[in-house]
Coordinates of C-alpha atoms in Angstrom, one line a residue:
X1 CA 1.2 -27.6 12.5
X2 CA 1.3 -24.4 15.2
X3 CA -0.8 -24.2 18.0
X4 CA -1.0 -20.8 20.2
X5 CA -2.4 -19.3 23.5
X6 CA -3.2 -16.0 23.6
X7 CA -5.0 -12.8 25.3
X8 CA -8.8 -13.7 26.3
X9 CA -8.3 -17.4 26.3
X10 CA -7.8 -17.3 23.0
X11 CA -6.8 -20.8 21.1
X12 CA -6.0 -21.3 17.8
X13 CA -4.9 -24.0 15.6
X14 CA -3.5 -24.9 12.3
X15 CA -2.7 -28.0 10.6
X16 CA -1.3 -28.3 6.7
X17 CA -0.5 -31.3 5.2
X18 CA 0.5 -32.0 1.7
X19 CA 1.5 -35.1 -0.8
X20 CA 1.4 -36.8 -3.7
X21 CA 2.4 -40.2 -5.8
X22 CA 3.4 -40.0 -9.8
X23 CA 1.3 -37.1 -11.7
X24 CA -1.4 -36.5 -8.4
X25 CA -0.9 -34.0 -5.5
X26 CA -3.2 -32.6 -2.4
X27 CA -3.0 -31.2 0.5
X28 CA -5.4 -29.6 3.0
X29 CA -5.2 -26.8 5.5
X30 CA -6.8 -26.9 8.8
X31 CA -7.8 -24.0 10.6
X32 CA -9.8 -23.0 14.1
X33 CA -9.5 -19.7 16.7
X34 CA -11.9 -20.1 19.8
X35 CA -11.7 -16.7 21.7
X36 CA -13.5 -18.1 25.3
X37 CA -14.4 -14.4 26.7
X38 CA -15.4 -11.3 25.2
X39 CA -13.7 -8.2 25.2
X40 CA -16.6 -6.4 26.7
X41 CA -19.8 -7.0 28.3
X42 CA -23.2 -6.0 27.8
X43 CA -24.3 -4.2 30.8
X44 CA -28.0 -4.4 30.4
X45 CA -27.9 -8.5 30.2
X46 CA -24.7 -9.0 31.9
X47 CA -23.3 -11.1 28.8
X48 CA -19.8 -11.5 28.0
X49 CA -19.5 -9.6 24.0
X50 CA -17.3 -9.6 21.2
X51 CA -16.3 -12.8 21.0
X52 CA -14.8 -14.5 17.8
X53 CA -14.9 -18.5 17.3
X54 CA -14.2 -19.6 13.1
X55 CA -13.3 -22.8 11.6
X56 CA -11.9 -23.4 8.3
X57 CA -10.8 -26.0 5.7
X58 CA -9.4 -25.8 2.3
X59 CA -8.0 -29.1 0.3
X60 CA -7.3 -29.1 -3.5
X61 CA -6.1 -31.7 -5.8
X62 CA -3.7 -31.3 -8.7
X63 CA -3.6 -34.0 -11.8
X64 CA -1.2 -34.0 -14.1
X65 CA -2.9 -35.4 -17.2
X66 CA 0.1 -35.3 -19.5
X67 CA 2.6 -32.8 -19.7
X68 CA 0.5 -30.3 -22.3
X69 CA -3.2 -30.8 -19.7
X70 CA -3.2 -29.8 -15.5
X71 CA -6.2 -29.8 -13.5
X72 CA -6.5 -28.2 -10.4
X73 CA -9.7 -28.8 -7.9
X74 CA -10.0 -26.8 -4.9
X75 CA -12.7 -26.7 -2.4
X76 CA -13.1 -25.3 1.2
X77 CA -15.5 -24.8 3.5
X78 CA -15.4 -22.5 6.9
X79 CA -18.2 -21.2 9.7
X80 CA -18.0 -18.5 12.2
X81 CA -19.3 -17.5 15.1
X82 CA -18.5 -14.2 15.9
X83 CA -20.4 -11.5 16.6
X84 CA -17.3 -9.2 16.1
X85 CA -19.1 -5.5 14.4
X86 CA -22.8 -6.7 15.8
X87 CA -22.0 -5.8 19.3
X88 CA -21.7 -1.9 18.7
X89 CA -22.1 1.6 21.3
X90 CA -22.7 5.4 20.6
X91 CA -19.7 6.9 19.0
X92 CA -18.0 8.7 21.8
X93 CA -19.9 12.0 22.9
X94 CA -23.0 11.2 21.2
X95 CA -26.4 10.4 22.8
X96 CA -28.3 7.1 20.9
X97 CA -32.2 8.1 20.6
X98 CA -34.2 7.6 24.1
X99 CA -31.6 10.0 25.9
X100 CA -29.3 7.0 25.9
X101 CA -25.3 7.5 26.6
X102 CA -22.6 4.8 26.9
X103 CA -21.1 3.6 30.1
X104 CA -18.4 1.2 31.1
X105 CA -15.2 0.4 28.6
X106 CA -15.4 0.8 24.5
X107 CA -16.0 -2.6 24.3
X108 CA -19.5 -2.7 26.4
X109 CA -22.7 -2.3 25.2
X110 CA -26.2 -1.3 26.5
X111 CA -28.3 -3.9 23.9
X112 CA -31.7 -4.7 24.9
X113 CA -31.3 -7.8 22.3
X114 CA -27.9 -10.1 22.3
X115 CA -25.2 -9.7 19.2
X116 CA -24.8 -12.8 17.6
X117 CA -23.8 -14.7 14.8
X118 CA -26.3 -17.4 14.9
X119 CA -24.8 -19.4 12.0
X120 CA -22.1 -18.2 9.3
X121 CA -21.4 -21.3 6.9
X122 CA -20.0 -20.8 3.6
X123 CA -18.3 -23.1 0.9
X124 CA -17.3 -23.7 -2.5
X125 CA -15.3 -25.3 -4.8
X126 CA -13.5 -24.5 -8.4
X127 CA -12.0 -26.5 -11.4
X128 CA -9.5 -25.0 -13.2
X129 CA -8.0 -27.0 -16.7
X130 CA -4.9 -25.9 -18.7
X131 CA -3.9 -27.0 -21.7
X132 CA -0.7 -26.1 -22.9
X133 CA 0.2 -25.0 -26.8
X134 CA 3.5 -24.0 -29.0
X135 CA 2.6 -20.3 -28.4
X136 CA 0.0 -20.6 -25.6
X137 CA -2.3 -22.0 -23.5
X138 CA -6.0 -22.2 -23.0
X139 CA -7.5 -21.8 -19.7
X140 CA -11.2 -23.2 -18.1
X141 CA -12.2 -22.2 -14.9
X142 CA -15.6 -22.6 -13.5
X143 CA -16.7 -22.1 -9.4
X144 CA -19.5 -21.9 -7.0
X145 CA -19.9 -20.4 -3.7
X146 CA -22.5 -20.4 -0.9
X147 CA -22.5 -18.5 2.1
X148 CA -25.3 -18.6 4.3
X149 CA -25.6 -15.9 7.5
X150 CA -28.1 -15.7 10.2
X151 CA -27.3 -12.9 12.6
X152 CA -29.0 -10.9 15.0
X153 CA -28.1 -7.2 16.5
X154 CA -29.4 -4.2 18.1
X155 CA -30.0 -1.8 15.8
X156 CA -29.7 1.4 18.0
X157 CA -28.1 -0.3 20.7
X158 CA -30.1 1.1 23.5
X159 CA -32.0 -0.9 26.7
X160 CA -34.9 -0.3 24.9
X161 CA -36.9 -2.7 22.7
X162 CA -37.1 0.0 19.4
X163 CA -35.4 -2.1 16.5
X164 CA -34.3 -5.4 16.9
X165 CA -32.8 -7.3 13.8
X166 CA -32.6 -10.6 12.6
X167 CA -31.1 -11.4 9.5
X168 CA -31.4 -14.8 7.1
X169 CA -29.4 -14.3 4.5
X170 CA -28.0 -16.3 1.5
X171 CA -25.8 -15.5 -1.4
X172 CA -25.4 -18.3 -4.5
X173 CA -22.5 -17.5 -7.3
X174 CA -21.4 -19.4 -10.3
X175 CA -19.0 -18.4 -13.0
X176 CA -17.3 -19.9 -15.8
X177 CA -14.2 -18.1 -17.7
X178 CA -12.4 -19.3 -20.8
X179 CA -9.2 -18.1 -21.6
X180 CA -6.4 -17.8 -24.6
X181 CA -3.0 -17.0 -24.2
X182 CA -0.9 -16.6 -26.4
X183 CA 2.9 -15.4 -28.1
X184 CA 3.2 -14.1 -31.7
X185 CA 7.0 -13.2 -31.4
X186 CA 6.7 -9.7 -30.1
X187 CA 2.8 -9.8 -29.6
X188 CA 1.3 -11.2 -26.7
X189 CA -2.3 -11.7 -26.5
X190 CA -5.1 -12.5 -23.7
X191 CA -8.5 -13.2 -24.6
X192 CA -11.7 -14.5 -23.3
X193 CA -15.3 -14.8 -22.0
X194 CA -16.8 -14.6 -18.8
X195 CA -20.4 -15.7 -17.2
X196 CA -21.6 -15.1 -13.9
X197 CA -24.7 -15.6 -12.1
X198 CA -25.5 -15.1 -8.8
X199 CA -28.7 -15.4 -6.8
X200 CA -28.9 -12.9 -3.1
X201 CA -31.6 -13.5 -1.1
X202 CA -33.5 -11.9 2.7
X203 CA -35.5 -14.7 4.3
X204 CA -36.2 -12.6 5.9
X205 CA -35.1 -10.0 7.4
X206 CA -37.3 -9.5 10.8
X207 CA -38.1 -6.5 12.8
X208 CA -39.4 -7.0 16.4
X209 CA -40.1 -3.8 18.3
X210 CA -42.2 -3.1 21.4
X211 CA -44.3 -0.7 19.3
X212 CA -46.6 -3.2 17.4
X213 CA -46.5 -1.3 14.1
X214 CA -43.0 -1.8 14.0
X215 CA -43.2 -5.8 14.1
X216 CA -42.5 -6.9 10.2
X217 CA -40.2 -9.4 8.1
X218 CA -38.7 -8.5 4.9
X219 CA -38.4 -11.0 2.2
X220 CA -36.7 -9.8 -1.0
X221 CA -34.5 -11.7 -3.9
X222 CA -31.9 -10.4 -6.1
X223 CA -30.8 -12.3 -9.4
X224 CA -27.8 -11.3 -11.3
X225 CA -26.4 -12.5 -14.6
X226 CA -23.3 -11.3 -16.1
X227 CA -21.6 -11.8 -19.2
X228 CA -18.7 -10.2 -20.8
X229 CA -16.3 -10.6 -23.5
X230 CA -12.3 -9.3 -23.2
X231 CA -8.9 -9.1 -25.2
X232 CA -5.7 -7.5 -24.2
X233 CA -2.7 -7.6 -26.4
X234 CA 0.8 -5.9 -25.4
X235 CA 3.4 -5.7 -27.6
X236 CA 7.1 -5.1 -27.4
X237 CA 8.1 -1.5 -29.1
X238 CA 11.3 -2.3 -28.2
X239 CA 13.4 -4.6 -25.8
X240 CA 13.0 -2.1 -23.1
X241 CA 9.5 -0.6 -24.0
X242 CA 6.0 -2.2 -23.9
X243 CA 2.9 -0.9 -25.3
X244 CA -0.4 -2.4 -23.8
X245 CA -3.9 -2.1 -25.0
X246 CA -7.2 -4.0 -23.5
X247 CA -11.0 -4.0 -24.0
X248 CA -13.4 -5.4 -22.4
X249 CA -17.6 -5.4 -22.6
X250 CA -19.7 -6.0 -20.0
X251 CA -23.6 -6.8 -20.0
X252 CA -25.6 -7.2 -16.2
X253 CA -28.5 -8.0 -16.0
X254 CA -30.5 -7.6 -12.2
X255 CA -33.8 -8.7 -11.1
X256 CA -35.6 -8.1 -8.1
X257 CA -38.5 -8.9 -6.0
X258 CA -39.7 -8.3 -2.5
X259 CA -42.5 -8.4 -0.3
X260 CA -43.1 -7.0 3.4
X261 CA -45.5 -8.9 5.7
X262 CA -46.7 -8.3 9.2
X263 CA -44.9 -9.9 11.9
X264 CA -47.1 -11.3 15.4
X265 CA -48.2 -8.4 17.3
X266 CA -48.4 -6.5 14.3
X267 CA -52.3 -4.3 14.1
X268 CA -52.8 -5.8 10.9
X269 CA -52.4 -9.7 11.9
X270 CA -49.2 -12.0 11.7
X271 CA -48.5 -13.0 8.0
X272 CA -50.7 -9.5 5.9
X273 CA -49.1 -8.0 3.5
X274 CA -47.9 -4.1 4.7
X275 CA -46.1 -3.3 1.1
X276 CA -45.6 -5.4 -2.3
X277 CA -45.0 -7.8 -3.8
X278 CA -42.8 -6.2 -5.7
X279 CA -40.8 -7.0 -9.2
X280 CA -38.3 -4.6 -11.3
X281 CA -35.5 -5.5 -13.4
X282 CA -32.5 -3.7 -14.8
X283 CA -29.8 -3.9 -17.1
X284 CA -26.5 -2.2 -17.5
X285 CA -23.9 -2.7 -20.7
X286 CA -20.8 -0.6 -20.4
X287 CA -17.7 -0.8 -22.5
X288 CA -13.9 -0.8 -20.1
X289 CA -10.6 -0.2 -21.4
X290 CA -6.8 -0.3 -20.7
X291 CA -4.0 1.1 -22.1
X292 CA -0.5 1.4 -20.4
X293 CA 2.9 1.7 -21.5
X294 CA 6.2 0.6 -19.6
X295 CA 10.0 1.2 -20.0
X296 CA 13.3 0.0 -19.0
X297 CA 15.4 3.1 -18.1
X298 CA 18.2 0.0 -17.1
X299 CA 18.4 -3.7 -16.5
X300 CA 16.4 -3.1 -12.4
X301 CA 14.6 0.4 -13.0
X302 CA 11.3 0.6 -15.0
X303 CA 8.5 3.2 -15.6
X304 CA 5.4 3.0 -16.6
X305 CA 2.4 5.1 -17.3
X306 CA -1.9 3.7 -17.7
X307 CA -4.8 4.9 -18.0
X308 CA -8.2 2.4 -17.2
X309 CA -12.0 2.6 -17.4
X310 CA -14.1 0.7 -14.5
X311 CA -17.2 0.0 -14.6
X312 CA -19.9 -1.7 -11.5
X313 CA -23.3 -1.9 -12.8
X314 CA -26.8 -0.9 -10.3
X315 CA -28.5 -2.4 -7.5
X316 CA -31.2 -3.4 -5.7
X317 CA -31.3 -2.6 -1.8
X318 CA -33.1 -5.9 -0.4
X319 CA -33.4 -4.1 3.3
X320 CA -35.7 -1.6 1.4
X321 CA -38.2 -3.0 -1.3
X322 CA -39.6 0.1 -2.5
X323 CA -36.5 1.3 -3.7
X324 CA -35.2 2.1 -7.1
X325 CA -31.7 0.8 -7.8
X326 CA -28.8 2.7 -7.9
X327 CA -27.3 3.8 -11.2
X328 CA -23.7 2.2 -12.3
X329 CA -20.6 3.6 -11.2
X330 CA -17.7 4.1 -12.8
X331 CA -14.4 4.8 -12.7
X332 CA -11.4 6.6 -14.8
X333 CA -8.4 5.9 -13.1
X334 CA -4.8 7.6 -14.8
X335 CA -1.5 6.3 -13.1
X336 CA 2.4 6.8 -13.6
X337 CA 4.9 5.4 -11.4
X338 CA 8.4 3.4 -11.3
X339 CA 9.4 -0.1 -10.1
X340 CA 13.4 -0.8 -9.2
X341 CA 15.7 -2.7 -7.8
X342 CA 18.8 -0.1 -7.4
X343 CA 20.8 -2.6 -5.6
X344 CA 21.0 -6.1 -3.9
X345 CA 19.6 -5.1 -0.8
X346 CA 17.8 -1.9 -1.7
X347 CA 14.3 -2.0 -4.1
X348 CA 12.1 1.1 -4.4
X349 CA 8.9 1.6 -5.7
X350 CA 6.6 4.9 -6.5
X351 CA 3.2 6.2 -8.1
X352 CA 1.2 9.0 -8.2
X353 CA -2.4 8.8 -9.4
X354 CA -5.7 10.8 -10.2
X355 CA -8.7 9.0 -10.0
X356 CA -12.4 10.3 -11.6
X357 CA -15.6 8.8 -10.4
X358 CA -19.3 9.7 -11.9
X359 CA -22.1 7.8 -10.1
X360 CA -20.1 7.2 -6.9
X361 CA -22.6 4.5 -4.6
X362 CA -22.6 4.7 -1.3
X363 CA -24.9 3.5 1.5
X364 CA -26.1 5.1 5.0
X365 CA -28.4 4.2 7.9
X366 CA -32.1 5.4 8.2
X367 CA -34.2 3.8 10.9
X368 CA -34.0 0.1 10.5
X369 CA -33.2 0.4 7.1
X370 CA -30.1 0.5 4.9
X371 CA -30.2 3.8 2.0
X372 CA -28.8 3.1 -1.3
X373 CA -27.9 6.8 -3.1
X374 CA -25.7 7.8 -5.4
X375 CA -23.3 10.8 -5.2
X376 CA -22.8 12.7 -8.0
X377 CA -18.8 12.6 -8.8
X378 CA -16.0 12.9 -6.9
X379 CA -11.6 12.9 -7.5
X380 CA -8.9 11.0 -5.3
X381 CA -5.3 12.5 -6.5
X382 CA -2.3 10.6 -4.5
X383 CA 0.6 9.0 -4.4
X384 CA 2.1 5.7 -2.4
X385 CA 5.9 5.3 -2.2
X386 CA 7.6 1.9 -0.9
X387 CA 11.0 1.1 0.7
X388 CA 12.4 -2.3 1.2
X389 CA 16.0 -2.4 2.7
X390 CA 18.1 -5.1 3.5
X391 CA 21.4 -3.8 4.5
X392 CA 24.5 -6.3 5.6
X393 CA 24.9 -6.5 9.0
X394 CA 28.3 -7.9 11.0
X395 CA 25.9 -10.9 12.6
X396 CA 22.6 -11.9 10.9
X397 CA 19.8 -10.9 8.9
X398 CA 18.5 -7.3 8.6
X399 CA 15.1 -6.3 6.6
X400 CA 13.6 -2.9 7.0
X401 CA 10.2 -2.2 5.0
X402 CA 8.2 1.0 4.7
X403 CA 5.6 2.5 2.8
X404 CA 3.8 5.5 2.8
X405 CA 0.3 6.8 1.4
X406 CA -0.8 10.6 0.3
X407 CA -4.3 11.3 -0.4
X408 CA -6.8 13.7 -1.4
X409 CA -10.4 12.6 -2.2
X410 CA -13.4 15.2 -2.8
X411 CA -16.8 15.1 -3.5
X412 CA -16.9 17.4 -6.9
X413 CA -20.8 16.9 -7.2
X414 CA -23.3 15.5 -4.3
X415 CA -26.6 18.4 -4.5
X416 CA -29.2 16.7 -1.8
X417 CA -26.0 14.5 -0.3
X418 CA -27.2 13.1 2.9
X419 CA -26.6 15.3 6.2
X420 CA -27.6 14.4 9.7
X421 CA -27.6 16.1 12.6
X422 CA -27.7 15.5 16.5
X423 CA -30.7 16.0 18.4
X424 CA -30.3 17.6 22.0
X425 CA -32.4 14.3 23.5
X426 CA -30.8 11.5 21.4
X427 CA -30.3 10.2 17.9
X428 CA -29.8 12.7 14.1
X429 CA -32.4 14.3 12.3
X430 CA -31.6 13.5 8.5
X431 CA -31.1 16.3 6.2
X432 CA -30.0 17.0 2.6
X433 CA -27.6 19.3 1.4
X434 CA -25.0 20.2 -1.0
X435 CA -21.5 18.1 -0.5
X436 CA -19.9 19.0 -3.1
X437 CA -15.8 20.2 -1.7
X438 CA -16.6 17.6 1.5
X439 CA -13.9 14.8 1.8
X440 CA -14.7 11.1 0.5
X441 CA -15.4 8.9 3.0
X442 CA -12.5 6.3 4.3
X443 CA -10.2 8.4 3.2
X444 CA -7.2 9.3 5.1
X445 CA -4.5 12.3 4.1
X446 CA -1.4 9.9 4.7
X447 CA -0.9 6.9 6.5
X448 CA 2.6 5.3 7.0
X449 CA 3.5 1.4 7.4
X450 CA 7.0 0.4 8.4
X451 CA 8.3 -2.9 9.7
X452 CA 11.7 -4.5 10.2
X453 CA 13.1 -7.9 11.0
X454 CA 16.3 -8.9 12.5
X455 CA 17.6 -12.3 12.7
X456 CA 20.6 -13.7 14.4
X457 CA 22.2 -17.6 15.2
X458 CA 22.0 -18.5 18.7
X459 CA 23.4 -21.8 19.6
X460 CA 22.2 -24.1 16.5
X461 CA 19.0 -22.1 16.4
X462 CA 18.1 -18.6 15.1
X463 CA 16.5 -16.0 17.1
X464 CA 14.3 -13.6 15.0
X465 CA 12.4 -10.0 16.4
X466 CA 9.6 -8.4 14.2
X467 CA 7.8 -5.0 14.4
X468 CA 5.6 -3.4 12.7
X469 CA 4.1 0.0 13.3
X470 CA 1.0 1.6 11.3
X471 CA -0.6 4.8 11.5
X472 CA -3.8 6.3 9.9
X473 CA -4.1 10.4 9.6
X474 CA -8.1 9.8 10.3
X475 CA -10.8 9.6 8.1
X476 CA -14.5 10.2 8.0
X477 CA -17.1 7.7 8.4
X478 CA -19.7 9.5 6.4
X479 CA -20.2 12.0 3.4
X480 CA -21.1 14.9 5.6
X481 CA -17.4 14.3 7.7
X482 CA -19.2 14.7 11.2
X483 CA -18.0 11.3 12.4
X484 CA -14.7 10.8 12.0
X485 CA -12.2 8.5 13.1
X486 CA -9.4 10.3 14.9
X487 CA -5.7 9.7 14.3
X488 CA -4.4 6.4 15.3
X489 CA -1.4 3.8 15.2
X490 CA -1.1 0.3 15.9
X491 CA 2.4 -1.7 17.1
X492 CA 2.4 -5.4 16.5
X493 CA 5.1 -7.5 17.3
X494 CA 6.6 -10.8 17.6
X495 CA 10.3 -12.7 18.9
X496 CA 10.6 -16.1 17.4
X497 CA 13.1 -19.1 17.6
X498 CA 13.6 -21.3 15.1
X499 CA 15.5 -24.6 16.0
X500 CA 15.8 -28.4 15.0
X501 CA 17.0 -30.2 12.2
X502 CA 16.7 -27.7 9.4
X503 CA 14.9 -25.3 11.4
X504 CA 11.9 -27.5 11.7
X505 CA 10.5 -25.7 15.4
X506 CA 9.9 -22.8 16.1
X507 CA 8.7 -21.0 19.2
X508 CA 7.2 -17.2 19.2
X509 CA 5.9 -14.7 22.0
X510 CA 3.8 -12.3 20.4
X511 CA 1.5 -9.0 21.1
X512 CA -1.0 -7.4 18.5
X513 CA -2.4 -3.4 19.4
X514 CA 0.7 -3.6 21.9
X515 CA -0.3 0.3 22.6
X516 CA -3.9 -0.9 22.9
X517 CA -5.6 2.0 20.7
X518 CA -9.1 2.3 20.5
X519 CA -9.8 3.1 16.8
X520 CA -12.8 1.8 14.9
X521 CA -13.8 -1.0 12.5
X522 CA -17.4 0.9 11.5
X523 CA -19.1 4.0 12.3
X524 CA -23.0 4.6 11.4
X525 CA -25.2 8.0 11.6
X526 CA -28.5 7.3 11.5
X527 CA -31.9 8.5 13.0
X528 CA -31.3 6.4 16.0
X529 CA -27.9 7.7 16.8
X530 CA -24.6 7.4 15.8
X531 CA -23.4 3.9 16.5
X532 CA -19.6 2.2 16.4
X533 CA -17.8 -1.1 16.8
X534 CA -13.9 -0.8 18.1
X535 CA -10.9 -3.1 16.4
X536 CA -10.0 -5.8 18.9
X537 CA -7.5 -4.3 22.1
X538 CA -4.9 -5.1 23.0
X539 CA -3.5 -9.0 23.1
X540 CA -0.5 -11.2 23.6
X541 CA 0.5 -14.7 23.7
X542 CA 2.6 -17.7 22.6
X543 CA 3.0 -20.3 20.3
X544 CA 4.7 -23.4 18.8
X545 CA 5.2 -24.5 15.5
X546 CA 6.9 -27.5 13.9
X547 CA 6.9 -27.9 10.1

């Protein structure tokens, strides 16, 4: 169990517990944070924002059958509150459409409508069966999910009444996977089937607007069914070489339909139809591959080289029912790299990579509504490299971690890729033009993660401090790279001790964004300006744990 107290009046909770008699075992997990004030306010309404309040639960039950047959049952279920990302403010410098700037801190907002997450309740549940053989095993899995959001937002985030949004949304999935593993000396083989349906669903998505012709609710229903059929096989060249090869075929099927009706107030009377009914369908079969090979250059070093084929079939935009679906993407990804442990306390790990998209989708903001396009192509060549140290020390513990990320992402081919720009009174005027040589978006040149932890006895306890420092090169938000998110880094850290009868307490002090940057978790250009929501501050607090 743990229990902490942190910035904000923040509380949060956790409870595990686990058993089990003869060949049956559970356990559940407890979870709940309940932030009680907002980072921000909204100064038009005066109303505490950004707020975060979540529950969750997960329990599973394991079963034994006899020692060849397991069955595993998990289920959880979880609802938040938060309206963390719906309260959002003009990016910094910009003017939202109306003439409208931002005052106050980054975390206030000028909404004429309140962010909220009116309900956010999702569960599901899985059964997994494994039967065990000389040379194998087979494997049954089937699951379902439902998640089911209702949330509310200002679309441009100004005092005035122009676009706000409510949102009824529900998303269904079901799946069922059968699997065969199995060893033939030096051939090892994975093989299956996979089907998946899922049903998406507006109902609906409302408009409400001081201009009466604006007042409408979107209804709109995408079904997906997806089957596919996959075998891998590696086999051992050698004792220190492996050769791995792996197809897989893929069919998805999509339908749609939709319907846009007049809202009250609207000229045309509550409940009239404006556009649709609509109904398409589309289908999408597309053949994916693998093939690697890895070698031991010595007992803790081994390199490897692959090269894979990825594949994610159209869709349907449900915010915008008149709109054709975007064509599949996909993906050839070529990789070398090498995994080692050069000594007890030293492990190092590198790739490089070069990455080839065709079909690339992407979505932007126009008006109220959410654009699906397609770029063209585009190529990410990079590398990561990781560190983990742990030298000896005279008195305790030492572990040092670092890892660092090189980049280099272009749009190849993007003619008529999506341009905005600013208008002199408020909000972007939305333009097309050539992208190609213009930086993917979310991709930074180099970012750099290190951490350590030191640990040391004191008295019949141990004390133990953490730190861990990030930092992002910056990024663009967009394909046009006018909004970008500047450099940034983030310090997190944490002093702990751990005492009791086999170290069964502990008791921490800890502070997240200790430099309090103000970097952001989304960024929007649209016609009614260019919007953004900031990562949480700054926050610090304490907490006890007993195991």
């Amino acid at each position: 169990a743990s229990l902490s107290y942190s910035s904000y009046e923040t509380v949060e909770t956790a409870l595990y517990v686990s058993g089990g008699h003869g060949p049956v075992a559970a356990d559940i997990a407890i979870y709940n944070r309940d932030q009680g004030r907002g980072f921000g306010h909204n100064l038009n309404t005066g109303v505490e924002e950004s707020r975060l309040k979540e529950t969750a639960i997960r329990a599973s039950l394991a079963w034994e059958i006899s020692p060849n047959d397991k069955l595993r049952l998990p289920a959880d279920w979880g609802d938040n509150r938060s309206d963390m990302g719906l309260a959002r403010r003009n990016y910094p410098g910009s003017i939202l459409i109306g003439n409208v700037t931002g005052l106050g801190g980054r975390y206030d907002t000028r909404s004429s409508y309140p962010a909220r997450q009116l309900n956010s309740d999702y569960w599901g549940g899985s059964a997994r069966y494994r039967h065990g053989m000389d040379n194998g095993e087979i494997v049954l899995l089937s699951a379902f999910r439902n998640t089911l959001l209702v949330y509310q937002f200002d679309q441009e985030s100004t005092p005035a009444r122009l676009a706000d949004v409510t949102i009824t949304q529900q998303t269904k999935t079901w799946q069922n996977e059968a699997l065969v593993n199995a060893d033939f000396g030096r051939l090892h083989l994975t093989t299956g089937a996979f089907v998946f349906k899922a049903t998406s669903r507006f109902y609906p998505q409302s408009i409400r607007s001081a201009t009466p012709a604006s007042n409408f609710d979107v209804y709109s229903r995408q079904r997906t069914t997806s089957y596919a059929a996959f075998a891998q096989i590696t086999f051992d060249l050698t004792d220190a070489t492996r050769l791995t090869a792996g197809g897989r075929y893929t069919v998805d099927r999509r339908r749609f339909n939709g319907v846009r009706r007049a809202a009250a107030g609207h000229p045309s009377g509550a409940g009239a139809v404006l556009i649709g009914p609509r109904a398409d369908k589309t289908k999408a079969s597309e053949p994916t591959w693998r093939i690697s090979i890895d070698h031991d250059l010595a007992e803790q070093v081994m390199i490897y080289a692959s090269y894979n084929r990825g594949f994610k079939s159209g869709s349907y935009n449900l915010t915008d029912i008149t709109a054709a679906p975007v064509n599949p993407e996909t993906l050839d990804a070529f990789e070398a790299g090498f995994k080692s442990q050069l000594a007890s306390y030293l492990r190092l790990n590198g790739s490089a990579f070069h990455y080839k998209y065709k079909d690339i989708q992407l979505q932007r903001q126009a008006g109220t509504a959410q654009v699906f396009l397609n770029a063209g192509s585009g190529r990410i060549n990079g590398g990561e490299l990781e560190l983990t140290l742990a030298p000896p020390v005279p008195v305790g513990a030492l572990t040092l971690t670092s890892a660092v990320s090189v980049l280099d992402a272009k749009y190849t081919y993007f003619p008529s890729g999506p341009f905005s720009v600013p208008n002199a009174t408020g909000g972007n005027t939305n333009q097309a033009r050539d992208l190609a040589g213009f930086t993917m978006i979310r991709s930074p040149k180099w970012t750099l993660a290190a951490g350590g932890t030191y640990s040391v006895p004191v008295g019949s306890g141990d004390l133990s401090v953490n730190v861990n420092y990030y930092y992002n090169d910056g990024f663009f938000w967009d394909p046009d790279n006018r909004l970008r998110q500047r450099p940034y880094d983030v310090v997190n850290a944490q002093v702990a001790f751990t005492f009791g009868e086999e170290g069964r307490y502990k008791a921490r002090v800890f502070g997240t964004n200790l430099g309090d940057t103000g970097y952001f978790t989304a960024a929007t250009a649209g016609s009614l300006g260019d919007i953004v929501s900031y990562a949480p501050p700054r926050m610090y607090g304490v907490g006890l744990e007993v195991a």
